[in-house]
Amino acid sequence: MFKHLILAATLLPQIATAQERTLTLSGLPIWDSAALLYLVDYQPLADQGITFGFEPWHAPEELGAKLARQDIAIANAPSILVLVLAARGVDLALLGSSAPAGNLKIISSMAGGDMAVPFKGGMPDLILQSLGGADGFSPRFTGTPPEAMELFLSGQVAATFLAEPFATVVTMQAQTEVSVTNVCALWREAHGTGTCAVTGAYVAVGLDHDDAQRVSAVLSDAYSAVGNDPALAD
């Protein structure tokens, strides 16, 4: 009997270690990732053997490949990418929207000209198409939001289409007076709805139902925490 107890005592730490795991979170360097970084800072599931790490993604194609290979477990992803991956057979769990109140703005310095728009064929592009474009502006596509910011701030384009916090950063750094248009208002008017375009979603891959539920719950808490106290996202 004592031999069995000794064996059990020896194996328990090994079993606990085997169950412990780190889930890698991924997102763009925008507000939508603040909740993910909150999870990394506070580790709310550590007592259940789950810890969180973070690595950024830079382009939708890169993120899609990482999710398909399960290099990451949870991501803040463009809504359109979620549909594309689901159509390709990637089994994703939808954990929630990362910007239910809308977070897209059009910032302009003049009435017409080129508009810098990140991600050709991505959500900003599709939203603009659904609105019939932006009056007087022609899209000039960029690979990333920072590239769109730079084109606008350097005066190479008349406007830019950006999510927060990039939109606010641009308005603060602009050397000339700018006009800011809330895309959510345009969306509601164009589509006769009371909701905003869902530009991003939190998704998980490779998690069982119970883990997905646990992560969804703490992610919701994290989103509320940083929303109520933005200083936590610093």
PDB file of C-alpha atoms in Angstrom:
ATOM      1  CA  MET A   1       0.000   0.000   0.000  1.00  0.00           C
ATOM      2  CA  PHE A   2       2.774   2.401   0.948  1.00  0.00           C
ATOM      3  CA  LYS A   3       4.501   1.631  -2.346  1.00  0.00           C
ATOM      4  CA  HIS A   4       1.340   2.694  -4.191  1.00  0.00           C
ATOM      5  CA  LEU A   5       1.144   5.923  -2.188  1.00  0.00           C
ATOM      6  CA  ILE A   6       4.769   6.731  -2.904  1.00  0.00           C
ATOM      7  CA  LEU A   7       4.230   6.010  -6.620  1.00  0.00           C
ATOM      8  CA  ALA A   8       1.149   8.247  -6.680  1.00  0.00           C
ATOM      9  CA  ALA A   9       3.002  11.067  -4.940  1.00  0.00           C
ATOM     10  CA  THR A  10       5.789  10.744  -7.502  1.00  0.00           C
ATOM     11  CA  LEU A  11       3.449  10.803 -10.505  1.00  0.00           C
ATOM     12  CA  LEU A  12       1.096  13.608  -9.422  1.00  0.00           C
ATOM     13  CA  PRO A  13       3.498  16.482 -10.163  1.00  0.00           C
ATOM     14  CA  GLN A  14       4.204  14.948 -13.594  1.00  0.00           C
ATOM     15  CA  ILE A  15       0.485  14.645 -14.359  1.00  0.00           C
ATOM     16  CA  ALA A  16      -0.127  18.239 -13.296  1.00  0.00           C
ATOM     17  CA  THR A  17       2.743  19.434 -15.462  1.00  0.00           C
ATOM     18  CA  ALA A  18       1.427  17.504 -18.451  1.00  0.00           C
ATOM     19  CA  GLN A  19      -1.972  19.206 -18.114  1.00  0.00           C
ATOM     20  CA  GLU A  20      -0.520  22.695 -17.882  1.00  0.00           C
ATOM     21  CA  ARG A  21      -0.267  24.495 -21.202  1.00  0.00           C
ATOM     22  CA  THR A  22       0.273  27.916 -22.722  1.00  0.00           C
ATOM     23  CA  LEU A  23      -2.215  29.213 -25.273  1.00  0.00           C
ATOM     24  CA  THR A  24      -0.771  31.688 -27.739  1.00  0.00           C
ATOM     25  CA  LEU A  25      -2.940  34.727 -28.455  1.00  0.00           C
ATOM     26  CA  SER A  26      -2.480  36.868 -31.554  1.00  0.00           C
ATOM     27  CA  GLY A  27      -3.704  40.232 -32.787  1.00  0.00           C
ATOM     28  CA  LEU A  28      -2.842  43.466 -34.537  1.00  0.00           C
ATOM     29  CA  PRO A  29      -1.354  46.314 -32.463  1.00  0.00           C
ATOM     30  CA  ILE A  30      -4.787  47.962 -32.130  1.00  0.00           C
ATOM     31  CA  TRP A  31      -7.382  48.450 -29.390  1.00  0.00           C
ATOM     32  CA  ASP A  32      -9.033  45.105 -30.189  1.00  0.00           C
ATOM     33  CA  SER A  33      -5.916  43.346 -28.872  1.00  0.00           C
ATOM     34  CA  ALA A  34      -6.036  45.123 -25.514  1.00  0.00           C
ATOM     35  CA  ALA A  35      -8.232  42.390 -24.025  1.00  0.00           C
ATOM     36  CA  LEU A  36      -5.797  39.719 -25.229  1.00  0.00           C
ATOM     37  CA  LEU A  37      -2.854  41.519 -23.654  1.00  0.00           C
ATOM     38  CA  TYR A  38      -4.883  41.862 -20.453  1.00  0.00           C
ATOM     39  CA  LEU A  39      -5.106  38.053 -20.314  1.00  0.00           C
ATOM     40  CA  VAL A  40      -1.335  37.822 -20.692  1.00  0.00           C
ATOM     41  CA  ASP A  41      -0.770  40.355 -17.912  1.00  0.00           C
ATOM     42  CA  TYR A  42      -3.256  38.905 -15.402  1.00  0.00           C
ATOM     43  CA  GLN A  43      -3.329  35.185 -16.330  1.00  0.00           C
ATOM     44  CA  PRO A  44      -6.874  34.540 -15.046  1.00  0.00           C
ATOM     45  CA  LEU A  45      -6.788  30.801 -15.815  1.00  0.00           C
ATOM     46  CA  ALA A  46      -3.395  30.023 -14.290  1.00  0.00           C
ATOM     47  CA  ASP A  47      -5.067  28.204 -11.404  1.00  0.00           C
ATOM     48  CA  GLN A  48      -6.670  25.890 -13.989  1.00  0.00           C
ATOM     49  CA  GLY A  49      -3.381  25.092 -15.717  1.00  0.00           C
ATOM     50  CA  ILE A  50      -3.839  27.516 -18.648  1.00  0.00           C
ATOM     51  CA  THR A  51      -1.475  30.422 -19.205  1.00  0.00           C
ATOM     52  CA  PHE A  52      -1.461  32.908 -22.091  1.00  0.00           C
ATOM     53  CA  GLY A  53       1.277  34.217 -24.359  1.00  0.00           C
ATOM     54  CA  PHE A  54       1.026  36.731 -27.197  1.00  0.00           C
ATOM     55  CA  GLU A  55       2.498  37.241 -30.646  1.00  0.00           C
ATOM     56  CA  PRO A  56       1.310  39.822 -33.183  1.00  0.00           C
ATOM     57  CA  TRP A  57       0.132  39.161 -36.712  1.00  0.00           C
ATOM     58  CA  HIS A  58       0.805  41.641 -39.513  1.00  0.00           C
ATOM     59  CA  ALA A  59      -1.293  40.560 -42.503  1.00  0.00           C
ATOM     60  CA  PRO A  60      -4.494  38.491 -42.871  1.00  0.00           C
ATOM     61  CA  GLU A  61      -2.719  35.877 -44.982  1.00  0.00           C
ATOM     62  CA  GLU A  62      -0.154  35.351 -42.226  1.00  0.00           C
ATOM     63  CA  LEU A  63      -2.871  35.026 -39.594  1.00  0.00           C
ATOM     64  CA  GLY A  64      -4.866  32.587 -41.723  1.00  0.00           C
ATOM     65  CA  ALA A  65      -1.827  30.346 -42.128  1.00  0.00           C
ATOM     66  CA  LYS A  66      -1.092  30.411 -38.379  1.00  0.00           C
ATOM     67  CA  LEU A  67      -4.665  29.483 -37.507  1.00  0.00           C
ATOM     68  CA  ALA A  68      -4.762  26.704 -40.106  1.00  0.00           C
ATOM     69  CA  ARG A  69      -1.525  25.230 -38.700  1.00  0.00           C
ATOM     70  CA  GLN A  70      -2.706  25.849 -35.115  1.00  0.00           C
ATOM     71  CA  ASP A  71       0.481  27.786 -34.395  1.00  0.00           C
ATOM     72  CA  ILE A  72      -1.749  30.046 -32.304  1.00  0.00           C
ATOM     73  CA  ALA A  73      -4.843  29.196 -30.267  1.00  0.00           C
ATOM     74  CA  ILE A  74      -6.833  32.438 -30.044  1.00  0.00           C
ATOM     75  CA  ALA A  75      -6.816  35.455 -32.332  1.00  0.00           C
ATOM     76  CA  ASN A  76      -8.462  38.751 -33.011  1.00  0.00           C
ATOM     77  CA  ALA A  77      -9.262  38.153 -36.684  1.00  0.00           C
ATOM     78  CA  PRO A  78     -10.954  40.112 -39.483  1.00  0.00           C
ATOM     79  CA  SER A  79     -14.529  38.872 -39.830  1.00  0.00           C
ATOM     80  CA  ILE A  80     -14.086  37.990 -43.497  1.00  0.00           C
ATOM     81  CA  LEU A  81     -11.100  35.779 -42.669  1.00  0.00           C
ATOM     82  CA  VAL A  82     -13.249  33.785 -40.242  1.00  0.00           C
ATOM     83  CA  LEU A  83     -15.655  32.989 -43.083  1.00  0.00           C
ATOM     84  CA  VAL A  84     -12.840  32.124 -45.498  1.00  0.00           C
ATOM     85  CA  LEU A  85     -11.176  29.734 -43.046  1.00  0.00           C
ATOM     86  CA  ALA A  86     -14.496  28.095 -42.152  1.00  0.00           C
ATOM     87  CA  ALA A  87     -15.130  27.516 -45.869  1.00  0.00           C
ATOM     88  CA  ARG A  88     -11.709  25.844 -46.086  1.00  0.00           C
ATOM     89  CA  GLY A  89     -12.602  23.441 -43.302  1.00  0.00           C
ATOM     90  CA  VAL A  90     -10.695  25.099 -40.464  1.00  0.00           C
ATOM     91  CA  ASP A  91     -12.732  24.372 -37.330  1.00  0.00           C
ATOM     92  CA  LEU A  92     -12.936  27.698 -35.495  1.00  0.00           C
ATOM     93  CA  ALA A  93     -14.795  28.509 -32.298  1.00  0.00           C
ATOM     94  CA  LEU A  94     -16.293  32.014 -32.319  1.00  0.00           C
ATOM     95  CA  LEU A  95     -15.639  33.664 -28.949  1.00  0.00           C
ATOM     96  CA  GLY A  96     -17.218  37.064 -29.655  1.00  0.00           C
ATOM     97  CA  SER A  97     -16.919  40.337 -31.537  1.00  0.00           C
ATOM     98  CA  SER A  98     -13.924  42.538 -30.813  1.00  0.00           C
ATOM     99  CA  ALA A  99     -15.705  45.823 -31.636  1.00  0.00           C
ATOM    100  CA  PRO A 100     -19.497  45.519 -31.281  1.00  0.00           C
ATOM    101  CA  ALA A 101     -19.931  49.303 -31.122  1.00  0.00           C
ATOM    102  CA  GLY A 102     -17.870  49.902 -34.268  1.00  0.00           C
ATOM    103  CA  ASN A 103     -14.338  51.253 -34.414  1.00  0.00           C
ATOM    104  CA  LEU A 104     -13.824  52.461 -37.998  1.00  0.00           C
ATOM    105  CA  LYS A 105     -13.288  56.073 -39.055  1.00  0.00           C
ATOM    106  CA  ILE A 106     -12.616  57.960 -42.268  1.00  0.00           C
ATOM    107  CA  ILE A 107     -10.134  60.775 -41.646  1.00  0.00           C
ATOM    108  CA  SER A 108      -9.756  63.331 -44.422  1.00  0.00           C
ATOM    109  CA  SER A 109      -7.896  66.580 -44.983  1.00  0.00           C
ATOM    110  CA  MET A 110      -9.728  67.609 -48.167  1.00  0.00           C
ATOM    111  CA  ALA A 111     -12.966  66.873 -49.994  1.00  0.00           C
ATOM    112  CA  GLY A 112     -11.632  64.373 -52.545  1.00  0.00           C
ATOM    113  CA  GLY A 113      -8.629  62.406 -53.802  1.00  0.00           C
ATOM    114  CA  ASP A 114      -6.978  59.122 -52.881  1.00  0.00           C
ATOM    115  CA  MET A 115      -7.945  57.324 -49.680  1.00  0.00           C
ATOM    116  CA  ALA A 116      -5.448  54.953 -48.038  1.00  0.00           C
ATOM    117  CA  VAL A 117      -7.281  51.704 -47.219  1.00  0.00           C
ATOM    118  CA  PRO A 118      -5.564  48.731 -45.507  1.00  0.00           C
ATOM    119  CA  PHE A 119      -5.971  45.197 -46.849  1.00  0.00           C
ATOM    120  CA  LYS A 120      -7.330  45.019 -50.407  1.00  0.00           C
ATOM    121  CA  GLY A 121     -10.187  42.529 -50.372  1.00  0.00           C
ATOM    122  CA  GLY A 122     -10.319  42.681 -46.569  1.00  0.00           C
ATOM    123  CA  MET A 123     -13.024  44.038 -44.295  1.00  0.00           C
ATOM    124  CA  PRO A 124     -12.293  47.775 -44.803  1.00  0.00           C
ATOM    125  CA  ASP A 125     -12.431  47.282 -48.573  1.00  0.00           C
ATOM    126  CA  LEU A 126     -15.644  45.220 -48.395  1.00  0.00           C
ATOM    127  CA  ILE A 127     -17.322  47.690 -46.059  1.00  0.00           C
ATOM    128  CA  LEU A 128     -16.486  50.564 -48.377  1.00  0.00           C
ATOM    129  CA  GLN A 129     -17.831  48.596 -51.332  1.00  0.00           C
ATOM    130  CA  SER A 130     -21.068  47.908 -49.456  1.00  0.00           C
ATOM    131  CA  LEU A 131     -21.427  51.655 -48.843  1.00  0.00           C
ATOM    132  CA  GLY A 132     -20.884  52.388 -52.526  1.00  0.00           C
ATOM    133  CA  GLY A 133     -17.467  53.825 -51.767  1.00  0.00           C
ATOM    134  CA  ALA A 134     -16.756  57.159 -50.094  1.00  0.00           C
ATOM    135  CA  ASP A 135     -17.905  60.238 -51.957  1.00  0.00           C
ATOM    136  CA  GLY A 136     -15.082  61.841 -53.920  1.00  0.00           C
ATOM    137  CA  PHE A 137     -12.413  59.377 -52.779  1.00  0.00           C
ATOM    138  CA  SER A 138     -10.636  56.580 -54.654  1.00  0.00           C
ATOM    139  CA  PRO A 139      -9.120  53.703 -52.628  1.00  0.00           C
ATOM    140  CA  ARG A 140      -5.342  53.320 -52.541  1.00  0.00           C
ATOM    141  CA  PHE A 141      -4.668  50.006 -50.866  1.00  0.00           C
ATOM    142  CA  THR A 142      -1.891  49.373 -48.361  1.00  0.00           C
ATOM    143  CA  GLY A 143      -0.557  46.225 -46.718  1.00  0.00           C
ATOM    144  CA  THR A 144      -1.033  47.381 -43.124  1.00  0.00           C
ATOM    145  CA  PRO A 145      -2.792  50.129 -41.130  1.00  0.00           C
ATOM    146  CA  PRO A 146       0.521  51.859 -40.218  1.00  0.00           C
ATOM    147  CA  GLU A 147       1.272  52.206 -43.946  1.00  0.00           C
ATOM    148  CA  ALA A 148      -2.110  53.877 -44.438  1.00  0.00           C
ATOM    149  CA  MET A 149      -1.347  56.198 -41.519  1.00  0.00           C
ATOM    150  CA  GLU A 150       2.013  57.170 -42.973  1.00  0.00           C
ATOM    151  CA  LEU A 151       0.572  57.931 -46.411  1.00  0.00           C
ATOM    152  CA  PHE A 152      -1.983  60.260 -44.869  1.00  0.00           C
ATOM    153  CA  LEU A 153       0.329  61.968 -42.390  1.00  0.00           C
ATOM    154  CA  SER A 154       2.911  62.577 -45.124  1.00  0.00           C
ATOM    155  CA  GLY A 155       0.289  64.206 -47.345  1.00  0.00           C
ATOM    156  CA  GLN A 156       0.441  61.553 -50.059  1.00  0.00           C
ATOM    157  CA  VAL A 157      -3.308  60.839 -49.826  1.00  0.00           C
ATOM    158  CA  ALA A 158      -6.308  62.997 -49.008  1.00  0.00           C
ATOM    159  CA  ALA A 159      -7.958  60.539 -46.619  1.00  0.00           C
ATOM    160  CA  THR A 160      -7.531  57.244 -44.839  1.00  0.00           C
ATOM    161  CA  PHE A 161      -9.824  54.503 -43.552  1.00  0.00           C
ATOM    162  CA  LEU A 162      -8.673  53.266 -40.147  1.00  0.00           C
ATOM    163  CA  ALA A 163      -9.743  51.400 -37.035  1.00  0.00           C
ATOM    164  CA  GLU A 164      -9.084  52.683 -33.543  1.00  0.00           C
ATOM    165  CA  PRO A 165      -6.654  53.495 -32.067  1.00  0.00           C
ATOM    166  CA  PHE A 166      -4.952  54.339 -35.387  1.00  0.00           C
ATOM    167  CA  ALA A 167      -7.729  56.788 -36.234  1.00  0.00           C
ATOM    168  CA  THR A 168      -7.219  58.764 -33.033  1.00  0.00           C
ATOM    169  CA  VAL A 169      -3.431  58.702 -33.413  1.00  0.00           C
ATOM    170  CA  VAL A 170      -3.751  60.154 -36.919  1.00  0.00           C
ATOM    171  CA  THR A 171      -6.045  62.965 -35.788  1.00  0.00           C
ATOM    172  CA  MET A 172      -3.611  63.839 -32.993  1.00  0.00           C
ATOM    173  CA  GLN A 173      -0.534  63.799 -35.241  1.00  0.00           C
ATOM    174  CA  ALA A 174      -2.011  65.505 -38.304  1.00  0.00           C
ATOM    175  CA  GLN A 175      -0.388  68.850 -39.070  1.00  0.00           C
ATOM    176  CA  THR A 176      -3.531  70.228 -40.718  1.00  0.00           C
ATOM    177  CA  GLU A 177      -7.193  70.302 -39.744  1.00  0.00           C
ATOM    178  CA  VAL A 178      -8.927  66.991 -40.441  1.00  0.00           C
ATOM    179  CA  SER A 179     -12.498  65.788 -40.747  1.00  0.00           C
ATOM    180  CA  VAL A 180     -13.528  62.551 -39.025  1.00  0.00           C
ATOM    181  CA  THR A 181     -16.468  60.453 -40.231  1.00  0.00           C
ATOM    182  CA  ASN A 182     -17.836  57.595 -38.128  1.00  0.00           C
ATOM    183  CA  VAL A 183     -18.212  54.626 -40.490  1.00  0.00           C
ATOM    184  CA  CYS A 184     -20.783  53.027 -38.172  1.00  0.00           C
ATOM    185  CA  ALA A 185     -23.160  55.920 -38.872  1.00  0.00           C
ATOM    186  CA  LEU A 186     -22.695  55.454 -42.631  1.00  0.00           C
ATOM    187  CA  TRP A 187     -23.275  51.707 -42.274  1.00  0.00           C
ATOM    188  CA  ARG A 188     -26.494  52.146 -40.337  1.00  0.00           C
ATOM    189  CA  GLU A 189     -27.841  54.661 -42.850  1.00  0.00           C
ATOM    190  CA  ALA A 190     -26.855  52.576 -45.875  1.00  0.00           C
ATOM    191  CA  HIS A 191     -28.202  49.274 -44.557  1.00  0.00           C
ATOM    192  CA  GLY A 192     -31.124  50.403 -42.401  1.00  0.00           C
ATOM    193  CA  THR A 193     -29.823  48.687 -39.289  1.00  0.00           C
ATOM    194  CA  GLY A 194     -29.177  49.674 -35.703  1.00  0.00           C
ATOM    195  CA  THR A 195     -25.915  47.731 -35.496  1.00  0.00           C
ATOM    196  CA  CYS A 196     -22.403  48.437 -36.755  1.00  0.00           C
ATOM    197  CA  ALA A 197     -20.314  46.459 -39.190  1.00  0.00           C
ATOM    198  CA  VAL A 198     -18.514  43.695 -37.296  1.00  0.00           C
ATOM    199  CA  THR A 199     -14.955  44.164 -38.460  1.00  0.00           C
ATOM    200  CA  GLY A 200     -13.254  41.746 -36.135  1.00  0.00           C
ATOM    201  CA  ALA A 201     -13.936  38.640 -34.094  1.00  0.00           C
ATOM    202  CA  TYR A 202     -12.184  36.676 -31.383  1.00  0.00           C
ATOM    203  CA  VAL A 203     -11.751  33.097 -32.570  1.00  0.00           C
ATOM    204  CA  ALA A 204     -10.148  29.938 -31.191  1.00  0.00           C
ATOM    205  CA  VAL A 205      -8.756  26.872 -32.906  1.00  0.00           C
ATOM    206  CA  GLY A 206      -7.796  23.516 -31.447  1.00  0.00           C
ATOM    207  CA  LEU A 207      -9.679  23.990 -28.165  1.00  0.00           C
ATOM    208  CA  ASP A 208     -12.292  21.630 -26.810  1.00  0.00           C
ATOM    209  CA  HIS A 209     -15.701  22.979 -25.851  1.00  0.00           C
ATOM    210  CA  ASP A 210     -14.905  23.403 -22.152  1.00  0.00           C
ATOM    211  CA  ASP A 211     -11.662  25.292 -22.788  1.00  0.00           C
ATOM    212  CA  ALA A 212     -13.361  27.493 -25.376  1.00  0.00           C
ATOM    213  CA  GLN A 213     -16.043  28.351 -22.812  1.00  0.00           C
ATOM    214  CA  ARG A 214     -13.436  29.161 -20.165  1.00  0.00           C
ATOM    215  CA  VAL A 215     -11.466  31.390 -22.524  1.00  0.00           C
ATOM    216  CA  SER A 216     -14.614  33.095 -23.807  1.00  0.00           C
ATOM    217  CA  ALA A 217     -15.657  33.962 -20.251  1.00  0.00           C
ATOM    218  CA  VAL A 218     -12.319  35.464 -19.191  1.00  0.00           C
ATOM    219  CA  LEU A 219     -11.997  37.258 -22.540  1.00  0.00           C
ATOM    220  CA  SER A 220     -15.380  38.872 -21.991  1.00  0.00           C
ATOM    221  CA  ASP A 221     -14.272  39.945 -18.509  1.00  0.00           C
ATOM    222  CA  ALA A 222     -11.010  41.314 -19.952  1.00  0.00           C
ATOM    223  CA  TYR A 223     -12.858  43.280 -22.641  1.00  0.00           C
ATOM    224  CA  SER A 224     -15.112  44.835 -19.986  1.00  0.00           C
ATOM    225  CA  ALA A 225     -12.131  45.618 -17.755  1.00  0.00           C
ATOM    226  CA  VAL A 226     -10.134  47.523 -20.389  1.00  0.00           C
ATOM    227  CA  GLY A 227     -13.299  49.179 -21.682  1.00  0.00           C
ATOM    228  CA  ASN A 228     -14.121  50.514 -18.211  1.00  0.00           C
ATOM    229  CA  ASP A 229     -10.517  51.461 -17.477  1.00  0.00           C
ATOM    230  CA  PRO A 230      -8.546  52.160 -20.708  1.00  0.00           C
ATOM    231  CA  ALA A 231      -5.403  52.785 -18.650  1.00  0.00           C
ATOM    232  CA  LEU A 232      -5.186  49.004 -18.200  1.00  0.00           C
ATOM    233  CA  ALA A 233      -4.392  48.753 -21.911  1.00  0.00           C
ATOM    234  CA  ASP A 234      -1.232  50.888 -21.604  1.00  0.00           C
TER     235      ASP A 234
END
